[in-house]
């Protein structure tokens, strides 16, 4: 029987059918256990790349597997549709951002469908649609009401030639991306979300997230950056001023030899007013103002400072130490003031060396003697306190406590916990984003748009061609409005929200995407949330994943949802690389998914992407690998067709040894594939088990003339069902061909019979220096390492090896181990 695997025809046929009957549609079924499987939604940048294909294919296998395992599965998709690239396209190609975005969405939707991903398309979300961004504005207003949204002056990137604020991403090595002017820092009023209110909870709850990769949790913890220390009050000599520092090392207080202020510190001007130092300080401030925070805090950055001419008095010993300004002290962290301890802080050490300031050792590492003359770098560890008056001799930890107590008693300081996390700057001076729904009224101040007037729509007739002028500001009909409270003329806010606000709650919206009276329906959210498995790139470890957790906590505090963590399990997929490098246009090593799909079909593309590497690891593209997967699918296709005639009637032949072997193989395969998917997401090993199974079937086909149709049927059914999450199109076609009316998607995942699944046993021969010394019964699927371990731990073998050095262990899988001794 001849049958060619015409993947193009098959895939088209099934995609049309799935679409027509919307087979992946789901609704809440109270009482039925659910699984919410979610991949991070794409930014509609143009076309899908291999990274997308990997992301969505992984999610699809997990979704299909869970559906077949009896869960009610929610598996939605959408597009993160606001954002800068659309605006860039408008400027460079003259196409409206909206048009550009929707064209790309159409392309990407078609590609997702051509990959056969099992989405409930009726739940698709496009974040720039008014019925979605309306609720983003509504949420903003709730934040405002709660005091979680506020406006504040802050230092931002400013291009003097374009006369506009730039996002960090628009600053390329310190220059404007558009006109190449040098970018300055400016103090401007900006909108913030008060994520710092949740710093503690965001940190503590990380512990509950057992299904998250450790490194993502570490990255979030570092970003939140909790530290314990003390606030210590210094006074300024000759002035009635107090300056508080934040320090994590109160035990080093006696080693403070100078004092540092951030150049932006509000006291600086007062300290130097009318003194000969004023001019130099002013120039230093200007110079540092142009530097970004990243530059200022990088370790390689040359430490720079400027003396103020005034002195601070150390509260523990009344020592007078000079006050300097330093580039590496930031106003946004702690109090913007630092007691500098050069002997025990590396930055202070470098600063002291450069400006010839004294270095005083106050912490002695145990066992080593440390002296100022010989230190080449700061000793930053803990130790025993020295040169510290009554605290001398105490251990760092002990001394820290004692000093804090002492300061508290004197009213000069107190213990303090500090977080590195800053409030989230959400305003953007951009067009293609969600408008911030407030107006400015001379009488009433900042006035929120009433809920009944939401959404504030983006006007579409805007001009992108005027250089440097951000389109909304000049649009009178948009800007000029009435104050909702007093009805006098008012100006509309022209800033839009950071697009990360759109992606911070979309997973909730999927549970009721057409809800008209709220951002999402509380009941459907209660049923579906939290997301059971989230899948996406590691690059979102901090921003998106932290923002989404923050939003969820706020929405929960607003009584809108019950959960406090949105994603229970997180899988961060590895990159797709080719020739050792990340696929990128500039390197010219991009493989286009469309090309692979048209040449080999979506099923091959899916299979290869899952087979080539475990999901969290990097995936090296290999043309041979793709070929191999294609050949495998062809083999399955041909084999099932060859077997089809034997499936028709029940030929009840007695089971012989070949039948039994096949039966074992069926159940072992089910067991291993299930475990590989369920416990480890090891899709690659799951696929190789299926490949082994196909080999066994092929062998059976050749060896057994009198086929046992009952066993054979079980084998073929099993093969099609367990392969279907990986290669759904071909499996649907085969499933139909062997006489099924319903889609294989509705089939139950097969269970295995433990007796049949038990691995075969073999006699493992153990040799020492080539002589057989023992025979051990082990299971046939034992790994090489296990074989080696078993051999070395045999009592008989120990006798021969005792006192000798094992030089080499040779393992022949499934047969023997030879231990070579010296
Ligand atoms: C004295 C000291 C002695 C410090 C010592 C460290 C070691 P973390 O751990 O990240 O919280 N610091 C405080 N505010 C700062 C600011 N605005 N800009 C730059 N540096 C600042 O860092 C806390 C430490 O960073 C503080 O403890 C302070 O230096 C410095 F042997 O105080 B330490
Ligand atoms: Zn008003």
XYZ file of N, CA, C and O and ligand atoms in Angstrom, residues 441 443-444 447 483 485-488, ligand 2:
37
model
N -6.911 71.059 35.739
C -7.801 72.213 35.815
C -7.147 73.238 36.732
O -6.597 72.879 37.764
N -8.426 75.351 38.576
C -9.103 75.457 39.868
C -9.013 74.174 40.696
O -8.769 74.198 41.887
N -9.257 73.037 40.034
C -9.389 71.785 40.787
C -8.116 70.930 40.804
O -8.070 69.907 41.475
N -7.711 66.178 37.930
C -9.065 65.626 38.074
C -9.199 64.349 37.246
O -8.916 64.351 36.048
N -13.212 70.637 32.571
C -12.978 69.955 33.833
C -14.251 69.202 34.230
O -15.328 69.803 34.279
N -15.237 68.375 36.944
C -15.804 68.810 38.212
C -16.430 70.193 38.146
O -17.558 70.401 38.570
N -15.680 71.163 37.609
C -16.197 72.539 37.629
C -16.570 73.043 36.246
O -17.012 74.186 36.109
N -16.369 72.220 35.231
C -16.752 72.518 33.858
C -15.999 73.690 33.225
O -16.327 74.115 32.120
N -15.014 74.232 33.910
C -14.237 75.287 33.266
C -13.212 74.646 32.333
O -12.939 73.452 32.429
Zn -11.878 72.217 37.603
